[in-house]
Coordinates of C-alpha atoms and ligand atoms in Angstrom, one line a residue:
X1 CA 66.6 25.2 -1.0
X2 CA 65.8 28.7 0.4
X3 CA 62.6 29.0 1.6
X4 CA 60.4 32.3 0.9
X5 CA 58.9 34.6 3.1
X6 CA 56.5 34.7 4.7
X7 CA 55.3 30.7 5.0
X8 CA 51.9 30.0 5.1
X9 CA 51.0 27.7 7.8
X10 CA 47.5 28.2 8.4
X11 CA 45.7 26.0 6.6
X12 CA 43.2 25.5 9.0
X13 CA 42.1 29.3 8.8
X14 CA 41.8 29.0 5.0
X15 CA 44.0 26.8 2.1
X16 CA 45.4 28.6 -1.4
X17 CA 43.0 27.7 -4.2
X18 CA 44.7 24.9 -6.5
X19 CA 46.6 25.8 -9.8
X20 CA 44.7 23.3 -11.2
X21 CA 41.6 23.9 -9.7
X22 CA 41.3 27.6 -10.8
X23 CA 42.1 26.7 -14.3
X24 CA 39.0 24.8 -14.5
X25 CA 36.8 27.9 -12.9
X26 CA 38.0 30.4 -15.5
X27 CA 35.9 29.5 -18.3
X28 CA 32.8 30.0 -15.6
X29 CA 33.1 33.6 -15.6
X30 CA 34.1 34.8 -19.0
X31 CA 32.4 32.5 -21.6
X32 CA 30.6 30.5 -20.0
X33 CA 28.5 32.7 -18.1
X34 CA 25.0 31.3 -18.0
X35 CA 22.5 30.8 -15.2
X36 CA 22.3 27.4 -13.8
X37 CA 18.7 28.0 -13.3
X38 CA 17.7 29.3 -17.2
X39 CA 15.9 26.1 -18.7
X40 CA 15.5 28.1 -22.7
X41 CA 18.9 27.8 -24.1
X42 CA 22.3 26.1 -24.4
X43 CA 24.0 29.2 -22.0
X44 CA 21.9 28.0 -19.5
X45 CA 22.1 24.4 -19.9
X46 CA 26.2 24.5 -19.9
X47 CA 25.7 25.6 -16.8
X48 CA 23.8 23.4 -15.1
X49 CA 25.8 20.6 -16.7
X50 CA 29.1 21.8 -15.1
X51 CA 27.0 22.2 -11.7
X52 CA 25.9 18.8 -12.1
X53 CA 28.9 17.5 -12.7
X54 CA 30.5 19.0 -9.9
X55 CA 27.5 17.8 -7.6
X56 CA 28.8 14.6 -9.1
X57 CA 32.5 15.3 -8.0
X58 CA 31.9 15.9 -4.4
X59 CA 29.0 13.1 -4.1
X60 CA 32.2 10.6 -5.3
X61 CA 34.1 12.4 -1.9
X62 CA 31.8 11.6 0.5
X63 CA 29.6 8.2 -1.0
X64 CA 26.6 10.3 -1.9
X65 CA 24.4 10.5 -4.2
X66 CA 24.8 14.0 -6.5
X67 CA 21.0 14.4 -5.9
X68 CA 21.9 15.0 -2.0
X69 CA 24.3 17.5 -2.3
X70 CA 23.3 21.3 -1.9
X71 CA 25.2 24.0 -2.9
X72 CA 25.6 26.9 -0.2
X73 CA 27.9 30.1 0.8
X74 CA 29.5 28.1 2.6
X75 CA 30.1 26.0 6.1
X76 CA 28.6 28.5 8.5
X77 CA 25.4 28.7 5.8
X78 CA 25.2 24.6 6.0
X79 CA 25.4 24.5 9.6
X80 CA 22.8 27.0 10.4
X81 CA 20.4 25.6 7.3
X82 CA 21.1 22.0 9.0
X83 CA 20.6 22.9 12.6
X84 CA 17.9 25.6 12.1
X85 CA 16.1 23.6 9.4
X86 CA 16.1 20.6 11.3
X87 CA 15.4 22.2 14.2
X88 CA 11.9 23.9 12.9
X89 CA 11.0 21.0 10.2
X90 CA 10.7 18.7 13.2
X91 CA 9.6 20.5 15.9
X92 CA 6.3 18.6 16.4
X93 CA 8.6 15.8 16.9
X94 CA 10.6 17.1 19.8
X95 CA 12.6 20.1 20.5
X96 CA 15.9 18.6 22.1
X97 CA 19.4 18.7 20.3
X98 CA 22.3 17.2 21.6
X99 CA 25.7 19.2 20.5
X100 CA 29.4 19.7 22.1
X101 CA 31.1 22.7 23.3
X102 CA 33.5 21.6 21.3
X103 CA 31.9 22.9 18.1
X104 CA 32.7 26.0 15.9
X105 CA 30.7 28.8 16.2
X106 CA 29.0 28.0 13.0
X107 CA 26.9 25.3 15.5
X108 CA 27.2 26.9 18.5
X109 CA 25.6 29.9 17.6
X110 CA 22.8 29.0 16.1
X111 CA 22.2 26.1 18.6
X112 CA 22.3 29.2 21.2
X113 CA 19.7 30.4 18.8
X114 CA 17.3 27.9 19.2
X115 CA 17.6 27.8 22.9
X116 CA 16.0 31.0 22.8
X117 CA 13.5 30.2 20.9
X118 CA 12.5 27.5 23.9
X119 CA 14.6 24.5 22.6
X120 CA 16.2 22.5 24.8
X121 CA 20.1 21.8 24.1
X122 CA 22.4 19.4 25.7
X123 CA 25.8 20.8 25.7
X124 CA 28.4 17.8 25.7
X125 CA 32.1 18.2 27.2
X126 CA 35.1 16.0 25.9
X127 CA 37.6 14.5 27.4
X128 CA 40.9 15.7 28.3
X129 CA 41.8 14.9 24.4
X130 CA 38.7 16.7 23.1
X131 CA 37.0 14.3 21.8
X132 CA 33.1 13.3 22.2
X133 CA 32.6 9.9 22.3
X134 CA 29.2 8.1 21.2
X135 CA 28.8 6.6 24.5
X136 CA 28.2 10.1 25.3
X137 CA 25.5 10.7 22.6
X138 CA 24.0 7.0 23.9
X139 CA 23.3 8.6 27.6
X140 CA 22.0 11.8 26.3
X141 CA 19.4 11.1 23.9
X142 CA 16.0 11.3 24.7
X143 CA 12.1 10.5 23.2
X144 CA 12.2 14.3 22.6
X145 CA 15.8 14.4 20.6
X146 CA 15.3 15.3 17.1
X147 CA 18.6 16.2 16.2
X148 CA 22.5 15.7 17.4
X149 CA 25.1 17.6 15.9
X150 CA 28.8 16.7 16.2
X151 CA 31.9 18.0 14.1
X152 CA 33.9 15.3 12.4
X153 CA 37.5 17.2 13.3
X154 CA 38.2 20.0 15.6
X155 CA 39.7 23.2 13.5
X156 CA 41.6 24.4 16.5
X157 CA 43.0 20.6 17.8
X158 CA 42.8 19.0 14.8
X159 CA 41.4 15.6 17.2
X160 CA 39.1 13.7 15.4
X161 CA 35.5 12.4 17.1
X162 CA 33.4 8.8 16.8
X163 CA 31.8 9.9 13.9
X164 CA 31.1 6.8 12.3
X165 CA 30.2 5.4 16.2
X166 CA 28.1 8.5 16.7
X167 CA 26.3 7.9 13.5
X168 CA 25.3 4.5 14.5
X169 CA 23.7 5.7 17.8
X170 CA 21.9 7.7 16.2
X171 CA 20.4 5.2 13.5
X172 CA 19.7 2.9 16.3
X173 CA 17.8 5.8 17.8
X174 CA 16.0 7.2 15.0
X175 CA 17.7 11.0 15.9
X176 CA 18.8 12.8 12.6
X177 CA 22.7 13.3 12.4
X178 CA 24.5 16.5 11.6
X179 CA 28.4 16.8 11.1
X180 CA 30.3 19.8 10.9
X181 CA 33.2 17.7 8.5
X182 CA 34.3 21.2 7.6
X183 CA 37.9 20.2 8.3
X184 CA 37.3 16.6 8.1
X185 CA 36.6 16.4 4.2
X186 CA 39.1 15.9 1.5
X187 CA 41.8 15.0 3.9
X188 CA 40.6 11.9 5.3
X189 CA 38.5 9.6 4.3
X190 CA 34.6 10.1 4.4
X191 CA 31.7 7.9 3.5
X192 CA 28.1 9.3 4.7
X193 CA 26.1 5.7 4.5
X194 CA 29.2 3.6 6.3
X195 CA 29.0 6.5 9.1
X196 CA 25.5 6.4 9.2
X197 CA 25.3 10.4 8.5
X198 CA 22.2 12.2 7.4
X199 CA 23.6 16.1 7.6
X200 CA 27.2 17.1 6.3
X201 CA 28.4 19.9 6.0
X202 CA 31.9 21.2 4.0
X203 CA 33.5 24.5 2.5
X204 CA 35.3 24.9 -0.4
X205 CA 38.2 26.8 1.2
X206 CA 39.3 24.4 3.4
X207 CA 40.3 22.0 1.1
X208 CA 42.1 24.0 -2.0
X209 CA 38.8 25.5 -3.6
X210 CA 37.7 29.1 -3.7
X211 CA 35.8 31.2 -0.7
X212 CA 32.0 31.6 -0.5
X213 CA 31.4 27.9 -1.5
X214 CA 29.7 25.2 0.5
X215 CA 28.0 22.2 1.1
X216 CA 25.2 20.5 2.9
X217 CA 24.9 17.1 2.5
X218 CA 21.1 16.5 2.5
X219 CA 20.5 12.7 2.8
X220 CA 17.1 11.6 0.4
X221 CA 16.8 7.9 2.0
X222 CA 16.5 5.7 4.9
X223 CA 16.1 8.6 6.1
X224 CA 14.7 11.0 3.6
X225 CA 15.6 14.4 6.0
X226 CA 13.6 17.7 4.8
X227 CA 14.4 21.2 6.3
X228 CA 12.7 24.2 6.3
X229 CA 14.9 26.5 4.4
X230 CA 16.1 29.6 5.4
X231 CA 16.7 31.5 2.1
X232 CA 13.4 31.7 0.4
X233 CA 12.9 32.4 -3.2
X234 CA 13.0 31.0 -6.6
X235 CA 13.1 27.8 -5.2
X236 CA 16.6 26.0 -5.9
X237 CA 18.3 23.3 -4.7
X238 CA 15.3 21.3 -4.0
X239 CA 13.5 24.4 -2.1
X240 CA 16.1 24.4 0.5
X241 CA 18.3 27.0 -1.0
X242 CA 17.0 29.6 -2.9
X243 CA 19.2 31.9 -4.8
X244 CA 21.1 31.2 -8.4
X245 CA 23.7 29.5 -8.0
X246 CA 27.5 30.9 -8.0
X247 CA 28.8 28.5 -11.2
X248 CA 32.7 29.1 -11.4
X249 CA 32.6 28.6 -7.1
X250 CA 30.6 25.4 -7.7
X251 CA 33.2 24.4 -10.3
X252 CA 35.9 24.9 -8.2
X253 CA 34.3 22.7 -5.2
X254 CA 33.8 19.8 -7.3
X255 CA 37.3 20.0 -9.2
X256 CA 39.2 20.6 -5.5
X257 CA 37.1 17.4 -4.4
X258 CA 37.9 15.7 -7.6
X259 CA 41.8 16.1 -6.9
X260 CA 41.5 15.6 -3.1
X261 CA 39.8 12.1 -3.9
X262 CA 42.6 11.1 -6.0
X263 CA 45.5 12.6 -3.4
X264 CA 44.2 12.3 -0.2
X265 CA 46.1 8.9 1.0
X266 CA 48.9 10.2 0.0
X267 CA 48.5 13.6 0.7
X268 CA 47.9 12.6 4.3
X269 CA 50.8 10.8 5.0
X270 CA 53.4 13.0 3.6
X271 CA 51.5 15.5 6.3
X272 CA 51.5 13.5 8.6
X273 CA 55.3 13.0 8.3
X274 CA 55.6 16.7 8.2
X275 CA 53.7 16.9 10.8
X276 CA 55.1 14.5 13.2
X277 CA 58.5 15.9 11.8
X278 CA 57.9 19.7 13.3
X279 CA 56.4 18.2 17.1
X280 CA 59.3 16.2 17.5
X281 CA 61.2 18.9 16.4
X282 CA 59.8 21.9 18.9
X283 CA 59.3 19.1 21.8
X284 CA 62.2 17.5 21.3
X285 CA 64.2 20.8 22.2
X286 CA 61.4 23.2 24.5
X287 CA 61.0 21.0 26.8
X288 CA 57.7 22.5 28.5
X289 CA 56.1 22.5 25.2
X290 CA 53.1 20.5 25.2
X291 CA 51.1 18.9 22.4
X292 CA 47.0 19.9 22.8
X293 CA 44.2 17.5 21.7
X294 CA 45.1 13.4 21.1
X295 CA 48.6 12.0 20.2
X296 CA 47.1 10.0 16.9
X297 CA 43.6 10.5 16.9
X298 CA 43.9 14.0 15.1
X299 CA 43.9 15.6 11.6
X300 CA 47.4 14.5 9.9
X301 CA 48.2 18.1 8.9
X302 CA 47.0 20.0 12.4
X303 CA 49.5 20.2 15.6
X304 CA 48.3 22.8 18.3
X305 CA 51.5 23.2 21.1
X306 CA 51.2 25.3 24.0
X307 CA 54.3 27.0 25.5
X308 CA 53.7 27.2 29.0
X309 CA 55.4 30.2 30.8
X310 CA 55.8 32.4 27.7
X311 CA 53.7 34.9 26.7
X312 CA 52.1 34.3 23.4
X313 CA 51.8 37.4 22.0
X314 CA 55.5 37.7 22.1
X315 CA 56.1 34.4 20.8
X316 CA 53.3 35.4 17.1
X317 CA 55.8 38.6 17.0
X318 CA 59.1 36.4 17.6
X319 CA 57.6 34.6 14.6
X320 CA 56.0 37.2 12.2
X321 CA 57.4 35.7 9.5
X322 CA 55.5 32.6 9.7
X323 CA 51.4 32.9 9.2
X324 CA 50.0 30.9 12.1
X325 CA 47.6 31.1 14.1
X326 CA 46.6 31.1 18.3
X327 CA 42.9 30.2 18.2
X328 CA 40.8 30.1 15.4
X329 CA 41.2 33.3 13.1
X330 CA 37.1 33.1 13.3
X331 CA 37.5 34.1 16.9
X332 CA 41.1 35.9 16.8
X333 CA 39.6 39.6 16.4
X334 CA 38.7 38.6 19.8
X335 CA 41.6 38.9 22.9
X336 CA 39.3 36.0 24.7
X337 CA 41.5 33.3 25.0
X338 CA 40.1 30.1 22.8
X339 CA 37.0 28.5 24.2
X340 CA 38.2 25.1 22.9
X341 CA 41.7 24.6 25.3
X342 CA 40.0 26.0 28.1
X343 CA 36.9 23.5 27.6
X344 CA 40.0 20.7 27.7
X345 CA 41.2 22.3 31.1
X346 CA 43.6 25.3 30.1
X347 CA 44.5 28.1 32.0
X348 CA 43.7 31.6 30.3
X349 CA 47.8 32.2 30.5
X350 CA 48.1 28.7 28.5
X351 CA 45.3 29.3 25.8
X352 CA 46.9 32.7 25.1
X353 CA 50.4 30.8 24.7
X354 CA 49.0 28.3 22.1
X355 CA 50.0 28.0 18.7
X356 CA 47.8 26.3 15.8
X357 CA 50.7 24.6 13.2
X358 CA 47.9 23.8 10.0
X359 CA 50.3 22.3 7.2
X360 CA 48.9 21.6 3.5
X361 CA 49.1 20.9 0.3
X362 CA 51.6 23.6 -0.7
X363 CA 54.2 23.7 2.4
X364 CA 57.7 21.9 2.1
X365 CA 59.9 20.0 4.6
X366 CA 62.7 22.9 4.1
X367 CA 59.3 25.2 5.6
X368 CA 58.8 22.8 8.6
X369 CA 62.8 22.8 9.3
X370 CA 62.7 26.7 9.0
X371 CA 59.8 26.9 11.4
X372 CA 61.1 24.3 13.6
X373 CA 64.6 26.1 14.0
X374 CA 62.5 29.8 14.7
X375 CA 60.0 28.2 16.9
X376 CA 63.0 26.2 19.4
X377 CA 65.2 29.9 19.2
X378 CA 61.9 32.2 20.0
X379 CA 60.5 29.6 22.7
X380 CA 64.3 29.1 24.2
X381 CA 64.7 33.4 24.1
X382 CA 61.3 33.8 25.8
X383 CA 61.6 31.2 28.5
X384 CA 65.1 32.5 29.4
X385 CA 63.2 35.9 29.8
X386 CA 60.2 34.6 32.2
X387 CA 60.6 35.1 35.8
X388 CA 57.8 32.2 35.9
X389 CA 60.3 29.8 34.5
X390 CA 63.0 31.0 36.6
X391 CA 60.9 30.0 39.5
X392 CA 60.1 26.6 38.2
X393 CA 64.0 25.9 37.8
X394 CA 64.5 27.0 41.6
X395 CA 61.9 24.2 42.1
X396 CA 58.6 26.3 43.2
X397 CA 55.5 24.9 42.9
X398 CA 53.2 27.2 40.8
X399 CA 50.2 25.6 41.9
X400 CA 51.5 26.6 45.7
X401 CA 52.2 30.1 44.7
X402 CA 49.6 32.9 45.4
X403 CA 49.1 35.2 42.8
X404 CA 48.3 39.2 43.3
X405 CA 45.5 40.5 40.8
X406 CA 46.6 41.2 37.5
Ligands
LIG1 N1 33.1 24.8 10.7 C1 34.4 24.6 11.0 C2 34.9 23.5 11.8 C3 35.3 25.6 10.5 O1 36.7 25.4 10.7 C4 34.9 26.7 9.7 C5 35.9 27.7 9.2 N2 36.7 28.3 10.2 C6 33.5 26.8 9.5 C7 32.7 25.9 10.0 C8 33.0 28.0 8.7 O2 33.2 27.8 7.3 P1 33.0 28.9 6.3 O3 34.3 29.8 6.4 O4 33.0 28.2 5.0 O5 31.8 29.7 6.6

């Protein structure tokens, strides 16, 4: 089967919204318009119904209760309600949070944030891998700690963190527990109580739904977490998110976690076959390409290689037929290599040679051979072209080699 151009294979960056789950928006902006918030007739009641429901939907996703889950614009609106709202809610208690510099910017802005505002953060490195481990949260918390934030999967690496290990640390502790499962949700498994998790965030986008559509998990027992909002108005969403609520986005989050639920197991492993299909593929035929982040602990659809000795922005062009990304396409406007291989020991030159392969729900083996087939041609062409290389063959050590200013 021919494949068409250009493949998507960026699913990290954002997913297509499902057939399916646009089908069940439509109705949401034509006839059934209403205001969730607008108590004095049936326009307004349909609404809240179908918001309700899909409250329901994403609760089933994640083992929560519907009443916990608040509807937002989004993951970089959960993570700065979570972390801020924490942050200021408890700041009698303590004003020490415990985070990675692993972290989207989403968290590691506002963290930076609150550091000006005279908290005190703990940045966390991981391993070579980049993972944080719990043992790490352990050592770190303190009397003061009020709040530990740590994503559930890395966008960039896909690897996947001690979550449920994390989440017991901090139960033990009594330290409220925010993940960024922004990429985590609706591809593997998630249950908030079994991973001891009080904060949660998730976007729509990520996982087949439409753009501009979040979620915070906001847990309501043992313990019940408040947070001061950061949107004030007409008081929705318990008073922690003002602003009516976008219906037909809302409807599309709780129908793309509705079919995620149902698909997910074996969503993942035909991924992961994919997956595991297009590394051996490009390794098994470049040999300096390496794999970044953990062998198995990592997102099944998510494979970042590096190319060592080519230059990357050659390599994107070799392969402008294929949408993928080097970095994050949060920080890709940027020329600044990506923060997260060089916080797992990369050189500038081997950041800017990365490649981020994010497969989903819509790409095809016959895709994966086609970009398998480019990637080993372009990769072969460029090595062949780098004097770098060359000197490598004739047996130089790089590391030896002194470099003039470039
Ligand atoms: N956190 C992570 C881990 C992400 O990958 C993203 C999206 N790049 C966000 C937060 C921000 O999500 P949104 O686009 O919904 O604001």
């Amino acid at each position: 089967m021919a494949v068409e151009i250009p493949i998507y294979m960026d699913n990290n960056a954002t997913t297509r919204v499902d057939p399916r789950v646009l089908e069940q928006m439509l109705p949401y902006f034509t006839e059934k318009f209403g205001n969730a918030a607008s108590r004095n007739h049936s326009f307004g009641w349909e609404a809240e119904g179908a918001v309700n429901n899909a409250r329901r939907q994403f609760g089933a996703l994640i083992g929560a209760d519907p009443k916990e889950i608040l509807w937002t614009g989004g993951a970089t609106e959960s993570n700065n309600l979570a972390i801020k709202g924490a942050a200021h809610m408890y700041a009698e208690k303590g004003r020490h949070i415990i985070t990675s510099t692993m972290e989207h910017k989403a968290v590691i802005d506002p963290c930076k944030r609150l550091a000006k505002l005279g908290y005190d953060v703990t940045w966390l490195e991981p391993d070579g891998y980049g993972i944080v481990y719990a043992q790490q949260i352990a050592e770190a918390i303190r009397d003061d700690t009020i709040l530990v934030t740590i994503m559930w999967a890395n966008n960039e690496i896909g690897t996947i963190n001690e979550v449920p290990e994390i989440g017991k640390v901090c139960r033990e502790k009594g330290v409220i527990f925010h993940t960024d499962a922004t990429q985590y949700v609706g591809k593997m498994p998630a249950d908030v109580n079994e991973a001891g998790i009080d904060l949660l965030s998730a976007s729509a986008h990520k996982m087949y739904g439409p753009k501009g559509v979040g979620v915070l998990y906001v847990r309501r027992r043992r313990p019940r977490v408040r947070l001061e909002p950061i949107m004030e108005g007409g008081g929705h969403e318990r008073g922690m998110r003002s602003g009516t609520l976008n219906v037909p986005g809302i409807v599309g989050m709780g129908a793309a976690a509705e079919i995620c639920n149902n698909e997910m197991a074996n969503e993942a492993i035909r991924l992961a076959g994919l997956s595991h299909k297009l590394v051996n593929g490009i390794t098994g035929q470049v040999e300096t390409a390496v794999l970044n982040g953990h062998p198995t602990r990592r997102l099944p659809h998510t494979a970042n290689l590096s190319f060592p000795y080519v230059e990357g922005e050659s390599l994107l062009m070799a392969l402008k037929d294929i949408a993928l990304s080097s970095g994050s396409a949060c920080t890709s406007a940027s020329l600044e290599p990506s923060y997260i291989l060089k916080a797992l020991g990369a050189s500038d030159e081997l950041a800017h040679s990365s490649i981020r392969f994010g497969l989903g729900r819509f790409n095809t083996e016959e895709e994966v051979d086609y970009v398998v087939d480019k990637v080993i041609h372009a990769a072969q062409h460029l090595l062949m072209m780098s004097p770098l290389y060359d000197m490598v063959l004739e047996g130089v050590d790089l590391s030896k080699v002194e470099w003039a200013a470039h």
